[in-house]
XYZ file of C-alpha atoms in Angstrom:
675
model
C 0.000 0.000 0.000
C 1.089 3.430 -0.708
C 1.392 5.750 2.117
C 0.357 9.347 1.741
C 2.950 12.000 2.257
C 1.886 14.197 5.120
C 3.117 17.742 5.420
C 2.863 19.640 8.682
C 0.412 22.491 8.162
C 2.363 24.633 10.565
C 5.412 24.241 8.358
C 3.666 25.605 5.227
C 5.068 29.090 5.663
C 8.483 27.604 6.209
C 8.131 25.582 3.014
C 7.225 28.722 0.992
C 10.270 30.439 2.414
C 12.399 27.474 1.388
C 11.056 27.653 -2.201
C 11.841 31.350 -2.389
C 15.368 30.673 -1.168
C 15.739 27.971 -3.818
C 14.742 30.491 -6.570
C 17.275 33.014 -5.271
C 19.980 30.361 -5.314
C 19.061 29.511 -8.904
C 19.195 33.184 -9.985
C 22.538 33.665 -8.268
C 23.950 30.678 -10.101
C 22.688 32.111 -13.399
C 24.536 35.366 -12.717
C 27.839 33.492 -12.385
C 29.751 32.176 -15.443
C 27.810 29.191 -16.735
C 30.074 26.256 -17.372
C 27.227 23.773 -17.518
C 24.245 23.731 -19.789
C 21.742 23.398 -16.909
C 21.723 24.508 -13.323
C 21.471 21.490 -11.063
C 18.800 21.703 -8.431
C 20.042 21.273 -4.896
C 18.217 18.833 -2.628
C 15.937 20.316 -0.079
C 17.040 20.204 3.538
C 13.665 18.822 4.709
C 13.299 15.087 4.085
C 10.053 13.698 2.824
C 8.954 10.472 4.451
C 7.288 8.101 2.053
C 5.372 5.021 2.983
C 5.441 2.480 0.204
C 4.504 -1.020 -0.537
C 7.449 -2.821 -1.916
C 5.341 -5.533 -3.389
C 2.553 -3.750 -5.200
C 4.009 -0.201 -5.826
C 2.086 3.016 -6.563
C 1.694 4.119 -10.153
C 1.250 7.768 -9.045
C 4.531 7.766 -7.195
C 6.692 10.812 -8.172
C 10.126 9.457 -8.624
C 11.523 12.988 -9.412
C 10.719 13.898 -5.824
C 12.971 11.210 -4.426
C 15.642 12.829 -2.323
C 13.881 16.208 -2.482
C 11.609 18.012 -0.176
C 8.079 17.775 -1.400
C 6.058 20.901 -0.917
C 2.456 21.049 -1.722
C 1.123 24.519 -2.588
C -2.278 25.646 -3.568
C -2.901 26.702 -7.182
C -3.066 30.463 -6.523
C 0.215 30.547 -4.687
C 1.901 28.488 -7.374
C 0.687 30.838 -10.107
C 1.796 33.935 -8.252
C 5.245 32.466 -7.729
C 5.555 31.612 -11.447
C 4.561 35.144 -12.459
C 7.093 36.606 -10.022
C 9.832 34.439 -11.516
C 8.936 35.336 -15.109
C 9.073 39.029 -14.289
C 12.760 38.632 -13.369
C 13.517 37.483 -16.969
C 13.744 39.745 -20.038
C 11.236 39.262 -22.775
C 13.541 38.856 -25.812
C 13.344 37.101 -29.106
C 15.754 35.805 -31.682
C 17.488 38.230 -34.125
C 17.071 41.238 -31.893
C 19.620 43.828 -30.753
C 19.578 44.299 -26.989
C 21.808 45.941 -24.442
C 23.778 43.794 -22.056
C 26.214 44.125 -19.201
C 29.719 42.723 -19.166
C 29.953 40.416 -16.156
C 33.309 38.803 -16.893
C 36.226 38.988 -19.336
C 39.319 36.903 -20.063
C 41.807 36.665 -22.912
C 39.417 34.716 -25.096
C 35.834 35.483 -24.127
C 33.529 38.127 -22.719
C 30.513 37.023 -20.633
C 27.476 39.256 -21.109
C 24.232 39.303 -19.118
C 21.200 40.462 -21.061
C 18.678 39.637 -18.252
C 17.860 36.224 -19.705
C 17.849 32.924 -17.824
C 21.456 32.345 -18.955
C 24.414 34.541 -19.914
C 25.948 34.764 -23.407
C 29.584 34.443 -24.430
C 31.142 36.710 -27.125
C 34.721 36.294 -28.504
C 37.002 39.026 -27.204
C 38.165 39.630 -30.800
C 34.889 41.455 -31.456
C 35.999 44.085 -28.934
C 39.433 44.808 -30.446
C 38.413 48.392 -31.065
C 37.816 48.816 -27.298
C 40.738 47.385 -25.353
C 39.513 49.244 -22.225
C 36.402 47.063 -21.958
C 35.784 45.908 -18.357
C 33.049 44.227 -16.289
C 30.110 46.519 -15.697
C 30.327 48.207 -19.146
C 27.169 48.325 -21.212
C 27.390 46.879 -24.724
C 24.956 46.049 -27.480
C 24.622 42.486 -28.702
C 22.689 40.694 -31.376
C 20.643 37.677 -30.223
C 21.347 34.993 -32.781
C 19.531 32.280 -30.800
C 18.045 32.092 -27.307
C 19.024 28.465 -27.067
C 21.254 26.412 -29.337
C 21.588 22.629 -29.420
C 23.448 22.777 -26.089
C 20.922 25.088 -24.530
C 23.363 28.017 -24.713
C 22.383 31.649 -25.443
C 24.180 32.807 -28.636
C 25.143 36.492 -28.854
C 27.187 38.601 -31.347
C 28.529 42.045 -30.662
C 29.893 42.471 -34.201
C 26.498 41.923 -35.841
C 24.880 44.348 -33.450
C 27.409 46.990 -34.396
C 26.893 46.369 -38.117
C 23.116 46.672 -37.883
C 23.352 50.063 -36.256
C 26.681 51.158 -37.733
C 25.327 53.368 -40.557
C 22.971 55.153 -38.210
C 25.807 55.764 -35.788
C 28.238 56.818 -38.515
C 25.786 59.325 -39.963
C 24.974 60.644 -36.514
C 28.682 60.969 -35.687
C 29.228 62.837 -38.958
C 26.397 65.261 -38.288
C 27.335 65.953 -34.675
C 31.132 65.815 -35.229
C 31.279 63.245 -32.460
C 34.630 61.764 -31.556
C 34.488 58.014 -32.131
C 36.870 55.146 -31.462
C 38.130 52.811 -34.158
C 40.558 49.944 -34.538
C 43.261 50.171 -37.235
C 43.065 46.829 -39.030
C 45.599 47.100 -41.853
C 47.506 49.319 -44.222
C 46.359 50.083 -47.754
C 47.470 52.252 -50.619
C 47.527 55.846 -49.474
C 46.365 55.230 -45.912
C 44.903 52.812 -43.377
C 41.762 50.646 -42.981
C 39.916 51.347 -39.720
C 37.137 49.317 -38.071
C 34.438 51.784 -36.990
C 31.220 50.383 -35.535
C 31.939 47.176 -37.433
C 32.346 49.025 -40.748
C 35.603 49.421 -42.649
C 36.469 53.098 -42.974
C 39.399 54.698 -44.830
C 41.945 56.857 -43.038
C 44.016 58.793 -45.635
C 47.687 59.207 -44.913
C 47.287 62.965 -44.917
C 44.668 62.700 -42.156
C 46.723 60.644 -39.728
C 48.637 63.558 -38.256
C 49.403 67.196 -38.900
C 52.903 66.287 -40.014
C 53.639 63.916 -42.895
C 53.752 60.266 -41.879
C 56.312 58.097 -43.636
C 55.702 54.794 -41.809
C 52.043 53.764 -41.811
C 52.731 50.336 -40.327
C 53.396 51.814 -36.896
C 49.646 52.534 -36.533
C 48.385 49.046 -37.435
C 46.722 47.101 -34.547
C 46.186 50.304 -32.590
C 42.992 51.865 -31.309
C 42.639 55.568 -32.063
C 40.058 58.310 -31.912
C 38.623 59.747 -35.100
C 36.129 62.112 -36.625
C 33.961 61.153 -39.575
C 34.802 63.662 -42.322
C 33.088 62.176 -45.380
C 30.390 59.603 -46.202
C 29.521 58.243 -49.648
C 26.071 56.710 -49.297
C 26.042 55.339 -52.833
C 29.177 53.245 -52.404
C 28.942 52.889 -48.616
C 32.339 54.508 -48.124
C 33.374 56.239 -44.925
C 36.417 58.510 -44.532
C 37.697 59.322 -41.061
C 40.383 61.664 -39.768
C 42.617 61.607 -36.749
C 44.273 64.846 -37.778
C 41.015 66.749 -37.280
C 41.055 65.961 -33.557
C 44.333 67.738 -32.953
C 43.863 70.622 -35.387
C 41.824 72.622 -32.891
C 44.558 72.337 -30.320
C 47.203 73.119 -32.928
C 45.203 76.094 -34.171
C 45.228 77.538 -30.683
C 48.977 77.021 -30.424
C 49.414 78.412 -33.918
C 47.521 81.595 -33.102
C 49.666 82.086 -30.031
C 52.907 81.600 -32.006
C 51.833 83.787 -34.942
C 50.943 86.625 -32.580
C 54.540 86.681 -31.349
C 56.255 86.479 -34.777
C 58.637 89.299 -35.717
C 61.077 89.759 -38.583
C 64.583 88.848 -37.531
C 63.357 86.613 -34.738
C 65.329 83.382 -34.285
C 63.269 80.261 -33.536
C 63.901 76.563 -33.200
C 62.077 74.288 -35.573
C 61.977 70.741 -36.865
C 62.547 69.788 -40.514
C 59.101 68.620 -41.571
C 59.484 68.116 -45.311
C 62.200 68.537 -47.948
C 61.495 69.466 -51.575
C 63.705 70.372 -54.512
C 63.013 74.069 -53.993
C 63.271 74.313 -50.209
C 62.640 72.960 -46.699
C 59.437 73.170 -44.626
C 60.042 73.806 -40.926
C 57.556 73.056 -38.125
C 57.761 75.912 -35.622
C 55.391 74.236 -33.161
C 52.146 74.154 -35.110
C 53.151 76.804 -37.647
C 54.988 75.899 -40.844
C 57.593 78.061 -42.512
C 59.635 77.650 -45.694
C 63.368 78.000 -46.131
C 63.985 78.543 -49.830
C 66.964 76.679 -51.256
C 68.746 79.991 -51.838
C 68.447 80.817 -48.117
C 69.984 77.555 -46.902
C 73.609 78.319 -47.687
C 75.745 81.191 -48.947
C 77.270 78.753 -51.407
C 75.519 77.014 -54.270
C 73.804 73.684 -53.559
C 71.938 71.391 -55.930
C 69.476 69.997 -53.347
C 68.470 70.958 -49.770
C 69.405 67.478 -48.534
C 73.035 68.576 -48.772
C 72.395 70.876 -45.794
C 69.568 69.376 -43.669
C 67.884 66.036 -42.993
C 64.330 65.106 -42.018
C 63.439 65.574 -38.329
C 66.563 67.690 -37.713
C 66.157 70.408 -35.094
C 67.659 73.658 -36.379
C 67.586 77.355 -35.589
C 66.084 79.598 -38.244
C 65.517 83.320 -38.619
C 62.234 84.866 -39.766
C 62.850 86.802 -42.982
C 59.317 87.818 -43.930
C 55.623 86.900 -43.688
C 52.384 88.076 -45.255
C 49.715 90.168 -43.544
C 47.819 87.132 -42.299
C 51.083 85.457 -41.340
C 49.977 82.401 -43.251
C 53.194 82.271 -45.275
C 56.397 82.579 -43.344
C 59.760 82.897 -45.096
C 62.658 81.563 -43.070
C 66.411 81.684 -43.480
C 69.299 79.526 -42.309
C 72.335 81.083 -43.954
C 71.482 84.462 -42.403
C 72.604 83.096 -39.035
C 76.208 83.019 -40.279
C 78.373 85.958 -41.519
C 78.240 86.774 -45.231
C 81.285 85.388 -47.110
C 81.779 88.705 -48.908
C 82.741 90.200 -45.555
C 85.694 87.836 -45.414
C 86.850 88.466 -49.005
C 90.468 89.627 -49.262
C 90.459 93.418 -49.035
C 93.588 93.610 -51.187
C 91.841 92.277 -54.292
C 91.385 94.932 -56.994
C 90.358 95.200 -60.632
C 93.031 93.662 -62.867
C 94.187 91.096 -60.317
C 94.290 87.428 -61.189
C 92.320 84.947 -59.080
C 91.626 81.211 -59.134
C 88.210 79.628 -58.801
C 85.978 76.677 -59.655
C 83.188 76.637 -62.225
C 79.915 76.034 -60.353
C 77.250 77.058 -62.893
C 77.297 77.277 -66.699
C 74.674 79.045 -68.785
C 74.568 80.051 -72.456
C 75.517 83.594 -71.568
C 78.432 82.743 -69.264
C 79.798 80.831 -66.281
C 79.837 81.511 -62.523
C 83.175 80.998 -60.793
C 83.294 80.362 -57.032
C 86.242 82.314 -55.667
C 85.583 81.323 -52.043
C 82.469 79.574 -50.650
C 79.621 82.038 -51.053
C 81.531 84.488 -53.294
C 81.085 84.089 -57.046
C 82.068 86.009 -60.143
C 80.581 85.889 -63.639
C 82.635 85.292 -66.769
C 80.481 86.463 -69.660
C 80.834 84.460 -72.861
C 82.167 87.567 -74.606
C 85.043 87.611 -72.105
C 86.086 84.035 -72.830
C 87.593 84.553 -76.289
C 88.752 87.382 -78.564
C 86.730 85.742 -81.332
C 83.681 87.621 -82.560
C 81.598 84.748 -83.893
C 78.845 83.392 -81.653
C 79.605 80.649 -79.109
C 78.293 79.401 -75.765
C 80.086 79.058 -72.446
C 80.007 75.259 -72.802
C 82.513 75.595 -75.661
C 85.147 76.895 -73.227
C 84.431 75.631 -69.675
C 82.985 72.667 -67.756
C 81.350 72.281 -64.338
C 83.958 71.726 -61.619
C 86.848 72.991 -63.754
C 89.517 75.028 -61.981
C 90.241 78.232 -63.899
C 92.329 81.359 -63.626
C 90.649 84.662 -64.424
C 91.198 88.399 -64.316
C 88.960 90.682 -62.230
C 87.200 93.108 -64.577
C 84.773 94.753 -62.120
C 84.441 94.472 -58.329
C 81.545 95.972 -56.323
C 81.767 95.020 -52.662
C 78.605 96.896 -51.695
C 76.452 95.189 -54.327
C 78.512 92.010 -53.863
C 79.088 91.558 -57.578
C 82.188 90.591 -59.510
C 82.818 90.127 -63.241
C 85.763 88.151 -64.535
C 87.471 87.435 -67.853
C 89.806 84.773 -69.191
C 90.567 86.129 -72.658
C 92.559 88.891 -70.964
C 95.152 86.259 -69.998
C 96.381 86.223 -73.641
C 97.359 89.248 -75.828
C 94.706 90.902 -77.986
C 95.432 89.782 -81.569
C 94.035 93.065 -82.907
C 96.722 95.052 -81.128
C 99.197 94.323 -83.934
C 96.755 93.424 -86.689
C 98.133 95.919 -89.229
C 101.624 94.481 -88.950
C 100.512 90.848 -89.040
C 97.857 91.178 -91.758
C 98.818 94.092 -94.044
C 96.821 94.924 -97.164
C 97.531 92.620 -100.161
C 99.064 89.977 -97.917
C 98.013 86.390 -98.636
C 96.793 83.963 -95.940
C 94.863 80.731 -95.380
C 91.616 80.968 -93.402
C 88.913 78.602 -92.127
C 85.321 78.987 -93.313
C 83.085 79.619 -90.263
C 79.643 80.476 -91.636
C 77.752 81.832 -94.639
C 75.485 84.783 -95.294
C 73.669 85.804 -98.446
C 76.300 88.437 -99.132
C 79.504 86.548 -98.338
C 81.614 84.169 -96.254
C 82.946 84.757 -92.728
C 86.346 83.167 -92.200
C 88.714 82.943 -89.231
C 92.392 83.662 -89.735
C 93.227 82.858 -86.102
C 91.507 82.869 -82.692
C 89.899 86.288 -82.411
C 90.670 87.449 -85.957
C 87.757 87.091 -88.381
C 87.230 88.463 -91.857
C 84.584 88.677 -94.580
C 84.889 87.597 -98.212
C 82.167 89.362 -100.171
C 80.326 87.180 -102.673
C 81.537 89.421 -105.514
C 85.149 88.716 -104.520
C 84.910 84.932 -104.827
C 85.293 84.450 -108.607
C 86.111 86.529 -111.683
C 84.080 84.487 -114.120
C 81.306 82.591 -112.277
C 78.044 84.127 -111.183
C 77.601 82.846 -107.588
C 74.118 83.134 -106.130
C 75.034 81.828 -102.653
C 78.447 81.187 -101.050
C 77.455 77.596 -100.287
C 77.893 76.905 -104.007
C 81.556 77.826 -103.732
C 82.808 76.179 -100.512
C 81.731 74.476 -97.249
C 81.874 75.345 -93.554
C 85.100 74.128 -91.981
C 87.105 74.047 -95.220
C 90.310 76.008 -95.784
C 90.352 78.858 -98.279
C 93.135 81.148 -99.545
C 92.458 84.854 -99.162
C 94.023 88.243 -99.834
C 93.659 91.132 -97.369
C 91.842 93.933 -99.171
C 91.143 96.329 -96.276
C 91.906 96.545 -92.518
C 89.545 98.403 -90.104
C 91.317 98.311 -86.724
C 88.778 100.485 -84.927
C 85.801 98.281 -85.795
C 87.867 95.075 -85.834
C 86.992 94.219 -89.420
C 88.991 92.627 -92.213
C 87.837 92.755 -95.835
C 89.197 89.773 -97.738
C 89.118 88.494 -101.303
C 89.642 85.189 -103.023
C 89.480 86.004 -106.719
C 92.256 88.568 -106.277
C 94.713 85.677 -105.990
C 94.488 85.520 -109.825
C 94.797 88.214 -112.512
C 91.613 89.753 -113.821
C 90.722 87.598 -116.879
C 88.270 90.174 -118.146
C 91.154 92.110 -119.637
C 91.691 89.088 -121.885
C 88.012 88.361 -122.335
C 87.546 91.857 -123.763
C 89.719 90.923 -126.745
C 88.202 87.459 -127.173
C 84.488 88.073 -126.840
C 84.129 91.079 -129.109
C 80.787 92.313 -130.394
C 79.351 90.068 -133.180
C 81.955 87.394 -132.570
C 80.522 83.870 -132.668
C 81.515 81.162 -130.140
C 80.479 77.677 -129.245
C 78.470 77.674 -126.026
C 76.766 75.116 -123.745
C 73.374 75.916 -122.241
C 73.869 75.588 -118.460
C 70.315 76.392 -117.335
C 67.148 77.944 -118.693
C 64.093 79.699 -117.285
C 61.300 82.028 -118.393
C 63.692 84.952 -118.810
C 66.391 83.190 -120.789
C 69.354 80.858 -120.469
C 72.805 80.855 -118.881
C 75.432 79.865 -121.445
C 78.967 78.706 -120.698
C 81.395 80.081 -123.256
C 85.031 79.098 -123.739
C 87.340 79.631 -120.721
C 84.394 78.901 -118.441
C 82.894 82.361 -118.881
C 79.175 82.518 -118.244
C 76.973 84.630 -120.497
C 73.257 85.268 -120.633
C 70.933 84.796 -123.594
C 67.445 86.374 -123.308
C 64.453 84.221 -124.203
C 63.993 85.775 -127.631
C 67.626 84.985 -128.442
C 67.489 81.242 -127.777
C 64.903 80.480 -130.498
C 66.186 77.805 -132.883
C 65.851 77.884 -136.699
C 63.909 74.625 -136.830
C 61.604 75.842 -134.051
C 61.571 75.602 -130.249
C 64.086 77.000 -127.755
C 67.501 75.896 -126.580
C 67.512 73.319 -123.778
C 70.061 72.707 -120.993
C 73.222 70.826 -122.093
C 72.691 71.770 -125.757
C 75.806 72.999 -127.589
C 75.038 75.808 -130.070
C 76.666 78.769 -131.743
C 76.154 82.086 -129.968
C 76.934 85.596 -131.116
C 78.112 88.230 -128.639
C 75.679 91.133 -128.813
C 76.809 92.949 -125.631
C 80.027 92.966 -123.525
C 80.517 94.988 -120.295
C 83.886 94.627 -118.599
C 83.021 96.662 -115.512
C 79.867 94.748 -114.630
C 81.332 91.484 -115.998
C 78.324 90.892 -118.186
C 78.103 89.219 -121.589
C 74.865 89.010 -123.605
C 74.756 86.447 -126.439
C 72.235 85.327 -129.044
C 71.731 82.158 -131.026
C 68.680 83.368 -132.932
C 70.508 86.324 -134.494
C 72.938 83.998 -136.301
C 70.411 82.308 -138.598
C 68.159 85.365 -138.862
C 71.018 87.491 -140.215
C 71.859 84.788 -142.785
C 68.243 84.751 -143.953
C 68.191 88.531 -144.169
C 71.397 88.506 -146.235
C 69.984 85.979 -148.669
C 66.782 87.988 -149.046
C 68.752 91.149 -149.700
C 70.846 89.402 -152.367
C 67.712 88.031 -154.059
C 66.075 91.451 -153.975
C 69.146 92.972 -155.670
C 69.202 90.431 -158.436
C 65.463 90.868 -159.035
C 65.880 94.601 -159.229
C 68.744 94.290 -161.759
C 66.661 91.963 -163.943
C 63.797 94.395 -163.800
C 66.025 97.248 -164.914
C 67.423 95.156 -167.776
C 63.894 94.273 -168.924
C 62.915 97.903 -168.857
C 65.856 98.767 -171.102
C 64.951 95.979 -173.555
C 61.357 97.151 -173.708
C 62.479 100.688 -174.229
C 64.618 99.662 -177.197
C 61.796 97.604 -178.637
C 59.409 100.479 -178.414
C 61.844 102.692 -180.207
C 62.216 100.121 -183.024
C 58.447 99.780 -183.367
C 58.025 103.440 -184.011
C 60.495 103.327 -186.936
C 59.090 100.214 -188.657
C 55.978 99.920 -190.787
C 53.153 97.455 -190.821
C 54.439 95.914 -194.021
C 57.832 95.203 -192.525
C 57.181 91.578 -191.716
C 60.777 90.833 -190.788
C 60.836 93.583 -188.226
C 57.631 92.366 -186.597
C 58.991 88.874 -186.410
C 62.152 90.079 -184.729
C 60.103 92.120 -182.282
C 58.041 89.130 -181.359
C 61.088 87.021 -180.732
C 62.666 89.743 -178.635
C 59.524 90.112 -176.544
C 59.289 86.365 -175.988
C 62.948 86.233 -174.938
C 62.529 89.178 -172.609
C 59.445 87.669 -171.057
C 61.256 84.398 -170.420
C 64.165 86.195 -168.769
C 61.788 88.219 -166.563
C 59.986 85.123 -165.387
C 63.307 83.502 -164.508
C 64.446 86.565 -162.570
C 61.120 86.825 -160.815
C 61.314 83.244 -159.710
C 64.857 83.811 -158.449
C 63.800 86.973 -156.583
C 60.709 85.337 -155.139
C 58.343 88.051 -156.493
C 55.014 86.841 -158.001
C 55.101 86.770 -161.866
C 51.546 88.070 -162.409
C 52.319 91.296 -160.606
C 55.508 91.861 -162.575
C 53.767 91.112 -165.851
C 51.001 93.559 -165.019
C 53.591 96.158 -164.221
C 55.442 95.594 -167.524
C 52.187 95.649 -169.473
C 51.254 98.962 -167.904
C 54.610 100.438 -168.826
C 54.325 99.213 -172.414
C 50.832 100.651 -172.758
C 52.018 103.981 -171.452
C 54.846 104.042 -173.974
C 52.598 103.096 -176.903
C 50.233 105.872 -176.062
């Protein structure tokens, strides 16, 4: 038989108190780190006595109550206790973002209480951006599942941040809130930062107020930022660490700028080096030392004087009204080299120096560091033809020069090297007298002649008309080439203007004295057509003399005009010794022959006509004396007239005059006589 379990009515209140204590114990165990999936119930202190029948058993026997205190409560009390317990738990669902409290943290995990029946565990890696996280801090988590296969609450802090990241980023951008981010890695031009679970870009120029050369030193660090730009279309976020310190720097900058004065010496740090100068950080204010203000001597790059991050003293040279641009100097802190220049140096003295700069117009010679003199290209040689300084000097070459001008106040010096050798024009008249013969080098051409060099510094001009007696030269390049040697005769010396007038054809006698006797007017010579154009042709006559034949004088007898390389007879129709001009004609030769033949034929025709007239006159006279009965006389007259007519026709044909006209003329004369 089963025995009923009896509970002392007086102990009911005590039993309720024991149940309440059991709930508190369970809640306390839930607040501690849960290493087990379920919280084991502890046995009640009050033992329950059970009467049982070992043989038959009781089917209603509660085996779960074995070893536990059995408390029997009424239905209302049980319900009220259940409601009280449920109110201690948060009403949450899956896939929600809730706020939790950090209750524990180690190197691998963070335990978070969200008010649920069990705590959640989040990997500590999700809190890399916040290394200061500690128990008691409030954090947001995403409820992935209230209970997994092991009965564990699954939470994610990273997903919670991502879900609300864009809202937070936009809010931080609008309010200029300072946010915390974790630098994940380096990328081209900057760094990748984890902000609210989003990857943001930190440009290299926004890391600090001074240029950063090593980006890797910021990787795996947590820093504060401001959101400076958001691209909603591409979901890009740009943050800046530099913006956080600019306000502080601006305050320092205003304080420094207010105290700036020209000539003031300050200490600064080399911030950046460029090819044109050095930027100096004066403690929040940047100034520029131009490359010309780094050293009194010449330098090719500022790195020869300073290095990055060097601390140097500089002097303020100038600044604008807003003091935004500050010009600094370094060389001004040392004495000027001109002050240490030898006071005994004067114009005309010889000095030694090194070529430091070469330009087309001259070269700068460093006498001592910081003191330079200019040798103009015109002071490098006595020669007058154009050259550049590179033809005489090279960078780094040691040279000796003569001081031409010296201005210590303006700190300028001009030098010369041609003065180290005698001026060749000093004795030019003795060395190159008129009519003396020399060999020169062709330097360059002009349309009017050739410039030649007799020696260094002595140039002369051969006019184009003094190159040849016989050839017509249109350009000197037809006669010689640059760099070739040519024999010349000195025609005129102008010492004051340093000019020599030279000639080449004067080396030979004037052939035109001989040509005058050879190429007389109307003389005929064989000539070769050298060239032809619309105006006429150039003809080469014997002895290489060139003549000109106008277009109307190169017409050929068979038609057409003379062509180049044709060899024809030409008659001289004009000769001018002074201007060295010969005019010839080929057309005149055959035209004059034709005219002569026509004149001869005209003369013969005229003689025949006169003879015929005489015969007719005699016949007419005979007719008047004869009678009609004189048959013999008439017969003779007829024969004479026939003979005369035949002779006239022959003469007419020889003279080329038409027979009918002559016959009509004779008939008219005869009629006149008969009348």
